[in-house]
Amino acid sequence: MGYVRRRIVFYLVALWAAVSLNFVIPRLMPGNAVDALFMRMHGKISHFAIRPLEVEFGIHVHEGMLQQYLQYLGNLVHGNLGVSITYFPTPVSTVLGAALPWTLGLVGVATVIAFVLGTWVGIILGWRRTSLWDSVVPPLAMFTSAFPYFFLALVVLYIFGFLLGWFPLAGAFSTGSPPQFTVPSILNILYHAFLPALAMVVTSMGGWILSMRNNMIAVLNEDYVQMAEAEGLPEREVLHHYVVRNAILPSLTGFAMALGFVVGGAILTEIVFSYPGVGYVMLQAVGNQDYPLLQAILLVISIAVLLVNFAIDMLYGRLDPRAASQGM
């Protein structure tokens, strides 16, 4: 219980720091959301409208920093993230609510598939490190992991979308077919998501293969593994209880970070496929100097990273009792 309490306190402090930085950083930048909107409109907005717009966007430049901070915390508690400039007058929470499910469905699922497949292949290669597959797969994995997401996305889009016409060139669903909870609609969404997911899985799976294989080889050389083999324990028991359980711990840390950043989307891949995820929305926000939307996206990413790492820390305590004992 001491380990759990320490982790909870640590992540609460980290959450407070992330929220506070998210408040401070935009206010250190020159201008604000209203100034950016005024510049975009090239003076078409009257100066008399500046103050009402500041109220609409939740900007309180005429108040003290402490009062602004308390109002900011109060707005967060009530789920008020401000109003988006890019999609004005749509609230930021509505914009994120529309984009986040697409990103979680595409990038999240692709990340999990790449991790599971890559870790499984890495376990086999590390356990059978003298096999023919171990001499073929690692160089291939190193080659595919060197490809950026967007480069492979362009290649598969050109071949399977443009030349062969097997898959759509853009979008998350067919025009005129709004997403619904029906079998045809779900199949249509999966059909559009196949190519971007394929690009992400292929380019990221190689890293998980190499990481897990190297971890397996390192653990196999440990004394306790050799002792277990010398005692004649079954091969399956040595593999699962002595080798994999310890070798997978570093990979879990990397997976936690990757999963936490899923909510940020795969920006370039979403751009290539015109996929309506958070990454595509973030690009629009940067181009339009949409500070409220950018601030909300960064806050969501920070919270997601903290939550996933907290979950992995709890899993660490289950897989490795040494971690829990050190937290006492």
PDB file of N, CA, C and O in Angstrom, residues 40-112:
ATOM      1  N   ARG A  40      -6.150  37.816 -38.194  1.00  0.00           N
ATOM      2  CA  ARG A  40      -6.682  36.981 -39.272  1.00  0.00           C
ATOM      3  C   ARG A  40      -7.754  37.715 -40.066  1.00  0.00           C
ATOM      4  O   ARG A  40      -7.870  37.545 -41.281  1.00  0.00           O
ATOM      5  N   MET A  41      -8.537  38.513 -39.380  1.00  0.00           N
ATOM      6  CA  MET A  41      -9.629  39.226 -40.037  1.00  0.00           C
ATOM      7  C   MET A  41      -9.155  40.519 -40.710  1.00  0.00           C
ATOM      8  O   MET A  41      -9.956  41.226 -41.318  1.00  0.00           O
ATOM      9  N   HIS A  42      -7.850  40.834 -40.586  1.00  0.00           N
ATOM     10  CA  HIS A  42      -7.261  42.006 -41.246  1.00  0.00           C
ATOM     11  C   HIS A  42      -8.026  43.303 -40.928  1.00  0.00           C
ATOM     12  O   HIS A  42      -8.334  44.113 -41.798  1.00  0.00           O
ATOM     13  N   GLY A  43      -8.340  43.430 -39.645  1.00  0.00           N
ATOM     14  CA  GLY A  43      -8.979  44.661 -39.215  1.00  0.00           C
ATOM     15  C   GLY A  43     -10.467  44.744 -39.475  1.00  0.00           C
ATOM     16  O   GLY A  43     -11.069  45.796 -39.273  1.00  0.00           O
ATOM     17  N   LYS A  44     -11.068  43.652 -39.920  1.00  0.00           N
ATOM     18  CA  LYS A  44     -12.503  43.676 -40.192  1.00  0.00           C
ATOM     19  C   LYS A  44     -13.325  43.663 -38.902  1.00  0.00           C
ATOM     20  O   LYS A  44     -14.527  43.929 -38.928  1.00  0.00           O
ATOM     21  N   ILE A  45     -12.687  43.330 -37.811  1.00  0.00           N
ATOM     22  CA  ILE A  45     -13.372  43.342 -36.512  1.00  0.00           C
ATOM     23  C   ILE A  45     -13.171  44.712 -35.874  1.00  0.00           C
ATOM     24  O   ILE A  45     -12.054  45.248 -35.830  1.00  0.00           O
ATOM     25  N   SER A  46     -14.238  45.281 -35.393  1.00  0.00           N
ATOM     26  CA  SER A  46     -14.159  46.585 -34.750  1.00  0.00           C
ATOM     27  C   SER A  46     -13.422  46.484 -33.419  1.00  0.00           C
ATOM     28  O   SER A  46     -13.480  45.468 -32.720  1.00  0.00           O
ATOM     29  N   HIS A  47     -12.711  47.567 -33.072  1.00  0.00           N
ATOM     30  CA  HIS A  47     -12.010  47.594 -31.783  1.00  0.00           C
ATOM     31  C   HIS A  47     -12.997  47.522 -30.612  1.00  0.00           C
ATOM     32  O   HIS A  47     -12.619  47.079 -29.520  1.00  0.00           O
ATOM     33  N   PHE A  48     -14.219  47.939 -30.854  1.00  0.00           N
ATOM     34  CA  PHE A  48     -15.218  47.867 -29.783  1.00  0.00           C
ATOM     35  C   PHE A  48     -15.625  46.422 -29.483  1.00  0.00           C
ATOM     36  O   PHE A  48     -16.232  46.157 -28.442  1.00  0.00           O
ATOM     37  N   ALA A  49     -15.296  45.497 -30.414  1.00  0.00           N
ATOM     38  CA  ALA A  49     -15.666  44.089 -30.216  1.00  0.00           C
ATOM     39  C   ALA A  49     -14.585  43.307 -29.489  1.00  0.00           C
ATOM     40  O   ALA A  49     -14.793  42.134 -29.157  1.00  0.00           O
ATOM     41  N   ILE A  50     -13.448  43.941 -29.220  1.00  0.00           N
ATOM     42  CA  ILE A  50     -12.333  43.218 -28.608  1.00  0.00           C
ATOM     43  C   ILE A  50     -12.687  42.739 -27.199  1.00  0.00           C
ATOM     44  O   ILE A  50     -12.466  41.585 -26.837  1.00  0.00           O
ATOM     45  N   ARG A  51     -13.259  43.651 -26.401  1.00  0.00           N
ATOM     46  CA  ARG A  51     -13.588  43.279 -25.022  1.00  0.00           C
ATOM     47  C   ARG A  51     -14.631  42.170 -24.957  1.00  0.00           C
ATOM     48  O   ARG A  51     -14.450  41.205 -24.222  1.00  0.00           O
ATOM     49  N   PRO A  52     -15.738  42.233 -25.719  1.00  0.00           N
ATOM     50  CA  PRO A  52     -16.684  41.108 -25.714  1.00  0.00           C
ATOM     51  C   PRO A  52     -16.053  39.790 -26.171  1.00  0.00           C
ATOM     52  O   PRO A  52     -16.388  38.719 -25.645  1.00  0.00           O
ATOM     53  N   LEU A  53     -15.122  39.879 -27.136  1.00  0.00           N
ATOM     54  CA  LEU A  53     -14.459  38.657 -27.594  1.00  0.00           C
ATOM     55  C   LEU A  53     -13.547  38.094 -26.503  1.00  0.00           C
ATOM     56  O   LEU A  53     -13.425  36.873 -26.346  1.00  0.00           O
ATOM     57  N   GLU A  54     -12.896  38.976 -25.755  1.00  0.00           N
ATOM     58  CA  GLU A  54     -12.052  38.514 -24.653  1.00  0.00           C
ATOM     59  C   GLU A  54     -12.894  37.770 -23.615  1.00  0.00           C
ATOM     60  O   GLU A  54     -12.467  36.738 -23.070  1.00  0.00           O
ATOM     61  N   VAL A  55     -14.087  38.268 -23.350  1.00  0.00           N
ATOM     62  CA  VAL A  55     -14.985  37.586 -22.424  1.00  0.00           C
ATOM     63  C   VAL A  55     -15.412  36.240 -22.994  1.00  0.00           C
ATOM     64  O   VAL A  55     -15.454  35.227 -22.295  1.00  0.00           O
ATOM     65  N   GLU A  56     -15.698  36.203 -24.314  1.00  0.00           N
ATOM     66  CA  GLU A  56     -16.131  34.969 -24.972  1.00  0.00           C
ATOM     67  C   GLU A  56     -15.040  33.904 -24.931  1.00  0.00           C
ATOM     68  O   GLU A  56     -15.305  32.712 -24.707  1.00  0.00           O
ATOM     69  N   PHE A  57     -13.786  34.334 -25.134  1.00  0.00           N
ATOM     70  CA  PHE A  57     -12.668  33.396 -25.138  1.00  0.00           C
ATOM     71  C   PHE A  57     -12.116  33.122 -23.740  1.00  0.00           C
ATOM     72  O   PHE A  57     -11.156  32.360 -23.596  1.00  0.00           O
ATOM     73  N   GLY A  58     -12.673  33.759 -22.734  1.00  0.00           N
ATOM     74  CA  GLY A  58     -12.207  33.531 -21.375  1.00  0.00           C
ATOM     75  C   GLY A  58     -10.880  34.182 -21.062  1.00  0.00           C
ATOM     76  O   GLY A  58     -10.109  33.677 -20.241  1.00  0.00           O
ATOM     77  N   ILE A  59     -10.572  35.276 -21.738  1.00  0.00           N
ATOM     78  CA  ILE A  59      -9.314  35.985 -21.533  1.00  0.00           C
ATOM     79  C   ILE A  59      -9.551  37.123 -20.541  1.00  0.00           C
ATOM     80  O   ILE A  59     -10.424  37.959 -20.736  1.00  0.00           O
ATOM     81  N   HIS A  60      -8.750  37.127 -19.471  1.00  0.00           N
ATOM     82  CA  HIS A  60      -8.951  38.118 -18.418  1.00  0.00           C
ATOM     83  C   HIS A  60      -7.640  38.881 -18.203  1.00  0.00           C
ATOM     84  O   HIS A  60      -7.019  38.807 -17.136  1.00  0.00           O
ATOM     85  N   VAL A  61      -7.213  39.602 -19.237  1.00  0.00           N
ATOM     86  CA  VAL A  61      -5.938  40.301 -19.160  1.00  0.00           C
ATOM     87  C   VAL A  61      -5.982  41.464 -18.178  1.00  0.00           C
ATOM     88  O   VAL A  61      -4.934  41.978 -17.772  1.00  0.00           O
ATOM     89  N   HIS A  62      -7.173  41.916 -17.821  1.00  0.00           N
ATOM     90  CA  HIS A  62      -7.294  43.057 -16.922  1.00  0.00           C
ATOM     91  C   HIS A  62      -7.340  42.623 -15.458  1.00  0.00           C
ATOM     92  O   HIS A  62      -7.521  43.473 -14.578  1.00  0.00           O
ATOM     93  N   GLU A  63      -7.195  41.333 -15.205  1.00  0.00           N
ATOM     94  CA  GLU A  63      -7.243  40.818 -13.835  1.00  0.00           C
ATOM     95  C   GLU A  63      -5.862  40.306 -13.445  1.00  0.00           C
ATOM     96  O   GLU A  63      -4.996  40.063 -14.290  1.00  0.00           O
ATOM     97  N   GLY A  64      -5.658  40.125 -12.139  1.00  0.00           N
ATOM     98  CA  GLY A  64      -4.387  39.638 -11.637  1.00  0.00           C
ATOM     99  C   GLY A  64      -4.134  38.196 -12.046  1.00  0.00           C
ATOM    100  O   GLY A  64      -5.067  37.435 -12.331  1.00  0.00           O
ATOM    101  N   MET A  65      -2.849  37.796 -12.033  1.00  0.00           N
ATOM    102  CA  MET A  65      -2.474  36.450 -12.460  1.00  0.00           C
ATOM    103  C   MET A  65      -3.079  35.388 -11.557  1.00  0.00           C
ATOM    104  O   MET A  65      -3.538  34.344 -12.031  1.00  0.00           O
ATOM    105  N   LEU A  66      -3.104  35.656 -10.243  1.00  0.00           N
ATOM    106  CA  LEU A  66      -3.663  34.678  -9.315  1.00  0.00           C
ATOM    107  C   LEU A  66      -5.154  34.482  -9.567  1.00  0.00           C
ATOM    108  O   LEU A  66      -5.652  33.346  -9.567  1.00  0.00           O
ATOM    109  N   GLN A  67      -5.862  35.574  -9.788  1.00  0.00           N
ATOM    110  CA  GLN A  67      -7.295  35.477 -10.058  1.00  0.00           C
ATOM    111  C   GLN A  67      -7.551  34.739 -11.383  1.00  0.00           C
ATOM    112  O   GLN A  67      -8.472  33.925 -11.495  1.00  0.00           O
ATOM    113  N   GLN A  68      -6.700  35.004 -12.391  1.00  0.00           N
ATOM    114  CA  GLN A  68      -6.829  34.289 -13.653  1.00  0.00           C
ATOM    115  C   GLN A  68      -6.588  32.785 -13.454  1.00  0.00           C
ATOM    116  O   GLN A  68      -7.283  31.953 -14.044  1.00  0.00           O
ATOM    117  N   TYR A  69      -5.602  32.467 -12.614  1.00  0.00           N
ATOM    118  CA  TYR A  69      -5.275  31.058 -12.361  1.00  0.00           C
ATOM    119  C   TYR A  69      -6.434  30.345 -11.680  1.00  0.00           C
ATOM    120  O   TYR A  69      -6.783  29.212 -12.041  1.00  0.00           O
ATOM    121  N   LEU A  70      -7.040  30.988 -10.702  1.00  0.00           N
ATOM    122  CA  LEU A  70      -8.168  30.377 -10.008  1.00  0.00           C
ATOM    123  C   LEU A  70      -9.361  30.205 -10.946  1.00  0.00           C
ATOM    124  O   LEU A  70     -10.064  29.184 -10.904  1.00  0.00           O
ATOM    125  N   GLN A  71      -9.596  31.201 -11.815  1.00  0.00           N
ATOM    126  CA  GLN A  71     -10.674  31.075 -12.793  1.00  0.00           C
ATOM    127  C   GLN A  71     -10.384  29.959 -13.792  1.00  0.00           C
ATOM    128  O   GLN A  71     -11.284  29.215 -14.208  1.00  0.00           O
ATOM    129  N   TYR A  72      -9.118  29.833 -14.156  1.00  0.00           N
ATOM    130  CA  TYR A  72      -8.698  28.760 -15.073  1.00  0.00           C
ATOM    131  C   TYR A  72      -8.961  27.389 -14.460  1.00  0.00           C
ATOM    132  O   TYR A  72      -9.505  26.491 -15.121  1.00  0.00           O
ATOM    133  N   LEU A  73      -8.612  27.223 -13.189  1.00  0.00           N
ATOM    134  CA  LEU A  73      -8.867  25.948 -12.508  1.00  0.00           C
ATOM    135  C   LEU A  73     -10.362  25.680 -12.401  1.00  0.00           C
ATOM    136  O   LEU A  73     -10.815  24.545 -12.596  1.00  0.00           O
ATOM    137  N   GLY A  74     -11.120  26.731 -12.111  1.00  0.00           N
ATOM    138  CA  GLY A  74     -12.572  26.561 -12.032  1.00  0.00           C
ATOM    139  C   GLY A  74     -13.172  26.148 -13.366  1.00  0.00           C
ATOM    140  O   GLY A  74     -14.066  25.289 -13.415  1.00  0.00           O
ATOM    141  N   ASN A  75     -12.678  26.732 -14.455  1.00  0.00           N
ATOM    142  CA  ASN A  75     -13.171  26.347 -15.782  1.00  0.00           C
ATOM    143  C   ASN A  75     -12.827  24.898 -16.108  1.00  0.00           C
ATOM    144  O   ASN A  75     -13.633  24.172 -16.712  1.00  0.00           O
ATOM    145  N   LEU A  76     -11.620  24.466 -15.708  1.00  0.00           N
ATOM    146  CA  LEU A  76     -11.232  23.079 -15.961  1.00  0.00           C
ATOM    147  C   LEU A  76     -12.131  22.114 -15.210  1.00  0.00           C
ATOM    148  O   LEU A  76     -12.523  21.067 -15.747  1.00  0.00           O
ATOM    149  N   VAL A  77     -12.440  22.443 -13.974  1.00  0.00           N
ATOM    150  CA  VAL A  77     -13.313  21.570 -13.173  1.00  0.00           C
ATOM    151  C   VAL A  77     -14.671  21.418 -13.843  1.00  0.00           C
ATOM    152  O   VAL A  77     -15.273  20.326 -13.824  1.00  0.00           O
ATOM    153  N   HIS A  78     -15.154  22.481 -14.467  1.00  0.00           N
ATOM    154  CA  HIS A  78     -16.463  22.450 -15.121  1.00  0.00           C
ATOM    155  C   HIS A  78     -16.372  22.030 -16.591  1.00  0.00           C
ATOM    156  O   HIS A  78     -17.372  22.086 -17.321  1.00  0.00           O
ATOM    157  N   GLY A  79     -15.175  21.647 -17.039  1.00  0.00           N
ATOM    158  CA  GLY A  79     -15.020  21.192 -18.421  1.00  0.00           C
ATOM    159  C   GLY A  79     -15.042  22.292 -19.452  1.00  0.00           C
ATOM    160  O   GLY A  79     -15.253  22.037 -20.641  1.00  0.00           O
ATOM    161  N   ASN A  80     -14.821  23.530 -19.023  1.00  0.00           N
ATOM    162  CA  ASN A  80     -14.825  24.670 -19.941  1.00  0.00           C
ATOM    163  C   ASN A  80     -13.400  24.927 -20.420  1.00  0.00           C
ATOM    164  O   ASN A  80     -12.570  25.468 -19.696  1.00  0.00           O
ATOM    165  N   LEU A  81     -13.106  24.554 -21.663  1.00  0.00           N
ATOM    166  CA  LEU A  81     -11.769  24.716 -22.225  1.00  0.00           C
ATOM    167  C   LEU A  81     -11.658  25.919 -23.151  1.00  0.00           C
ATOM    168  O   LEU A  81     -10.629  26.111 -23.793  1.00  0.00           O
ATOM    169  N   GLY A  82     -12.697  26.717 -23.216  1.00  0.00           N
ATOM    170  CA  GLY A  82     -12.661  27.897 -24.061  1.00  0.00           C
ATOM    171  C   GLY A  82     -13.346  27.682 -25.401  1.00  0.00           C
ATOM    172  O   GLY A  82     -13.984  26.655 -25.645  1.00  0.00           O
ATOM    173  N   VAL A  83     -13.184  28.667 -26.281  1.00  0.00           N
ATOM    174  CA  VAL A  83     -13.794  28.649 -27.607  1.00  0.00           C
ATOM    175  C   VAL A  83     -12.696  28.605 -28.658  1.00  0.00           C
ATOM    176  O   VAL A  83     -11.704  29.329 -28.566  1.00  0.00           O
ATOM    177  N   SER A  84     -12.867  27.756 -29.656  1.00  0.00           N
ATOM    178  CA  SER A  84     -11.865  27.610 -30.712  1.00  0.00           C
ATOM    179  C   SER A  84     -11.944  28.759 -31.711  1.00  0.00           C
ATOM    180  O   SER A  84     -13.036  29.180 -32.102  1.00  0.00           O
ATOM    181  N   ILE A  85     -10.781  29.269 -32.116  1.00  0.00           N
ATOM    182  CA  ILE A  85     -10.725  30.287 -33.161  1.00  0.00           C
ATOM    183  C   ILE A  85     -10.950  29.662 -34.529  1.00  0.00           C
ATOM    184  O   ILE A  85     -11.690  30.174 -35.361  1.00  0.00           O
ATOM    185  N   THR A  86     -10.311  28.504 -34.744  1.00  0.00           N
ATOM    186  CA  THR A  86     -10.410  27.835 -36.042  1.00  0.00           C
ATOM    187  C   THR A  86     -11.844  27.458 -36.370  1.00  0.00           C
ATOM    188  O   THR A  86     -12.288  27.587 -37.511  1.00  0.00           O
ATOM    189  N   TYR A  87     -12.561  26.986 -35.362  1.00  0.00           N
ATOM    190  CA  TYR A  87     -13.940  26.521 -35.573  1.00  0.00           C
ATOM    191  C   TYR A  87     -14.934  27.438 -34.857  1.00  0.00           C
ATOM    192  O   TYR A  87     -15.972  26.978 -34.393  1.00  0.00           O
ATOM    193  N   PHE A  88     -14.570  28.702 -34.748  1.00  0.00           N
ATOM    194  CA  PHE A  88     -15.402  29.676 -34.029  1.00  0.00           C
ATOM    195  C   PHE A  88     -16.834  29.674 -34.582  1.00  0.00           C
ATOM    196  O   PHE A  88     -17.047  29.638 -35.801  1.00  0.00           O
ATOM    197  N   PRO A  89     -17.847  29.675 -33.694  1.00  0.00           N
ATOM    198  CA  PRO A  89     -17.800  29.796 -32.234  1.00  0.00           C
ATOM    199  C   PRO A  89     -17.940  28.456 -31.502  1.00  0.00           C
ATOM    200  O   PRO A  89     -18.510  28.385 -30.421  1.00  0.00           O
ATOM    201  N   THR A  90     -17.447  27.377 -32.080  1.00  0.00           N
ATOM    202  CA  THR A  90     -17.570  26.053 -31.465  1.00  0.00           C
ATOM    203  C   THR A  90     -16.660  25.953 -30.241  1.00  0.00           C
ATOM    204  O   THR A  90     -15.474  26.325 -30.320  1.00  0.00           O
ATOM    205  N   PRO A  91     -17.144  25.443 -29.107  1.00  0.00           N
ATOM    206  CA  PRO A  91     -16.272  25.257 -27.939  1.00  0.00           C
ATOM    207  C   PRO A  91     -15.162  24.254 -28.223  1.00  0.00           C
ATOM    208  O   PRO A  91     -15.323  23.326 -29.025  1.00  0.00           O
ATOM    209  N   VAL A  92     -14.038  24.445 -27.557  1.00  0.00           N
ATOM    210  CA  VAL A  92     -12.888  23.552 -27.739  1.00  0.00           C
ATOM    211  C   VAL A  92     -13.240  22.117 -27.351  1.00  0.00           C
ATOM    212  O   VAL A  92     -12.819  21.164 -28.012  1.00  0.00           O
ATOM    213  N   SER A  93     -14.023  21.963 -26.291  1.00  0.00           N
ATOM    214  CA  SER A  93     -14.390  20.610 -25.855  1.00  0.00           C
ATOM    215  C   SER A  93     -15.174  19.872 -26.933  1.00  0.00           C
ATOM    216  O   SER A  93     -15.018  18.660 -27.104  1.00  0.00           O
ATOM    217  N   THR A  94     -16.001  20.598 -27.692  1.00  0.00           N
ATOM    218  CA  THR A  94     -16.752  19.973 -28.780  1.00  0.00           C
ATOM    219  C   THR A  94     -15.829  19.546 -29.916  1.00  0.00           C
ATOM    220  O   THR A  94     -15.983  18.457 -30.492  1.00  0.00           O
ATOM    221  N   VAL A  95     -14.849  20.397 -30.237  1.00  0.00           N
ATOM    222  CA  VAL A  95     -13.892  20.068 -31.299  1.00  0.00           C
ATOM    223  C   VAL A  95     -13.075  18.830 -30.919  1.00  0.00           C
ATOM    224  O   VAL A  95     -12.909  17.903 -31.719  1.00  0.00           O
ATOM    225  N   LEU A  96     -12.584  18.810 -29.683  1.00  0.00           N
ATOM    226  CA  LEU A  96     -11.808  17.654 -29.230  1.00  0.00           C
ATOM    227  C   LEU A  96     -12.675  16.402 -29.140  1.00  0.00           C
ATOM    228  O   LEU A  96     -12.228  15.299 -29.462  1.00  0.00           O
ATOM    229  N   GLY A  97     -13.902  16.572 -28.696  1.00  0.00           N
ATOM    230  CA  GLY A  97     -14.793  15.431 -28.586  1.00  0.00           C
ATOM    231  C   GLY A  97     -15.087  14.789 -29.929  1.00  0.00           C
ATOM    232  O   GLY A  97     -15.310  13.573 -30.014  1.00  0.00           O
ATOM    233  N   ALA A  98     -15.060  15.597 -30.999  1.00  0.00           N
ATOM    234  CA  ALA A  98     -15.297  15.056 -32.340  1.00  0.00           C
ATOM    235  C   ALA A  98     -14.053  14.405 -32.917  1.00  0.00           C
ATOM    236  O   ALA A  98     -14.152  13.438 -33.686  1.00  0.00           O
ATOM    237  N   ALA A  99     -12.862  14.923 -32.578  1.00  0.00           N
ATOM    238  CA  ALA A  99     -11.624  14.416 -33.180  1.00  0.00           C
ATOM    239  C   ALA A  99     -10.999  13.269 -32.392  1.00  0.00           C
ATOM    240  O   ALA A  99     -10.369  12.377 -32.979  1.00  0.00           O
ATOM    241  N   LEU A 100     -11.165  13.292 -31.069  1.00  0.00           N
ATOM    242  CA  LEU A 100     -10.473  12.315 -30.224  1.00  0.00           C
ATOM    243  C   LEU A 100     -10.861  10.867 -30.516  1.00  0.00           C
ATOM    244  O   LEU A 100      -9.983   9.993 -30.564  1.00  0.00           O
ATOM    245  N   PRO A 101     -12.143  10.531 -30.707  1.00  0.00           N
ATOM    246  CA  PRO A 101     -12.474   9.125 -30.998  1.00  0.00           C
ATOM    247  C   PRO A 101     -11.803   8.584 -32.253  1.00  0.00           C
ATOM    248  O   PRO A 101     -11.409   7.413 -32.298  1.00  0.00           O
ATOM    249  N   TRP A 102     -11.647   9.430 -33.286  1.00  0.00           N
ATOM    250  CA  TRP A 102     -10.982   8.969 -34.511  1.00  0.00           C
ATOM    251  C   TRP A 102      -9.517   8.660 -34.251  1.00  0.00           C
ATOM    252  O   TRP A 102      -8.982   7.649 -34.754  1.00  0.00           O
ATOM    253  N   THR A 103      -8.853   9.504 -33.467  1.00  0.00           N
ATOM    254  CA  THR A 103      -7.447   9.274 -33.162  1.00  0.00           C
ATOM    255  C   THR A 103      -7.268   8.044 -32.284  1.00  0.00           C
ATOM    256  O   THR A 103      -6.373   7.224 -32.518  1.00  0.00           O
ATOM    257  N   LEU A 104      -8.102   7.913 -31.261  1.00  0.00           N
ATOM    258  CA  LEU A 104      -7.994   6.747 -30.386  1.00  0.00           C
ATOM    259  C   LEU A 104      -8.271   5.461 -31.161  1.00  0.00           C
ATOM    260  O   LEU A 104      -7.602   4.441 -30.943  1.00  0.00           O
ATOM    261  N   GLY A 105      -9.239   5.522 -32.060  1.00  0.00           N
ATOM    262  CA  GLY A 105      -9.567   4.332 -32.830  1.00  0.00           C
ATOM    263  C   GLY A 105      -8.473   3.942 -33.802  1.00  0.00           C
ATOM    264  O   GLY A 105      -8.187   2.750 -33.977  1.00  0.00           O
ATOM    265  N   LEU A 106      -7.838   4.928 -34.440  1.00  0.00           N
ATOM    266  CA  LEU A 106      -6.798   4.635 -35.427  1.00  0.00           C
ATOM    267  C   LEU A 106      -5.428   4.455 -34.776  1.00  0.00           C
ATOM    268  O   LEU A 106      -4.837   3.366 -34.824  1.00  0.00           O
ATOM    269  N   VAL A 107      -4.910   5.519 -34.166  1.00  0.00           N
ATOM    270  CA  VAL A 107      -3.559   5.490 -33.617  1.00  0.00           C
ATOM    271  C   VAL A 107      -3.474   4.561 -32.411  1.00  0.00           C
ATOM    272  O   VAL A 107      -2.493   3.835 -32.240  1.00  0.00           O
ATOM    273  N   GLY A 108      -4.519   4.574 -31.563  1.00  0.00           N
ATOM    274  CA  GLY A 108      -4.507   3.707 -30.386  1.00  0.00           C
ATOM    275  C   GLY A 108      -4.479   2.234 -30.751  1.00  0.00           C
ATOM    276  O   GLY A 108      -3.656   1.467 -30.247  1.00  0.00           O
ATOM    277  N   VAL A 109      -5.367   1.832 -31.634  1.00  0.00           N
ATOM    278  CA  VAL A 109      -5.416   0.422 -32.040  1.00  0.00           C
ATOM    279  C   VAL A 109      -4.140   0.025 -32.771  1.00  0.00           C
ATOM    280  O   VAL A 109      -3.592  -1.067 -32.552  1.00  0.00           O
ATOM    281  N   ALA A 110      -3.639   0.903 -33.653  1.00  0.00           N
ATOM    282  CA  ALA A 110      -2.403   0.600 -34.377  1.00  0.00           C
ATOM    283  C   ALA A 110      -1.224   0.453 -33.419  1.00  0.00           C
ATOM    284  O   ALA A 110      -0.367  -0.430 -33.596  1.00  0.00           O
ATOM    285  N   THR A 111      -1.157   1.291 -32.391  1.00  0.00           N
ATOM    286  CA  THR A 111      -0.074   1.209 -31.404  1.00  0.00           C
ATOM    287  C   THR A 111      -0.140  -0.092 -30.623  1.00  0.00           C
ATOM    288  O   THR A 111       0.884  -0.754 -30.398  1.00  0.00           O
ATOM    289  N   VAL A 112      -1.335  -0.486 -30.203  1.00  0.00           N
ATOM    290  CA  VAL A 112      -1.492  -1.734 -29.448  1.00  0.00           C
ATOM    291  C   VAL A 112      -1.137  -2.941 -30.321  1.00  0.00           C
ATOM    292  O   VAL A 112      -0.431  -3.862 -29.879  1.00  0.00           O
TER     293      VAL A 112
END
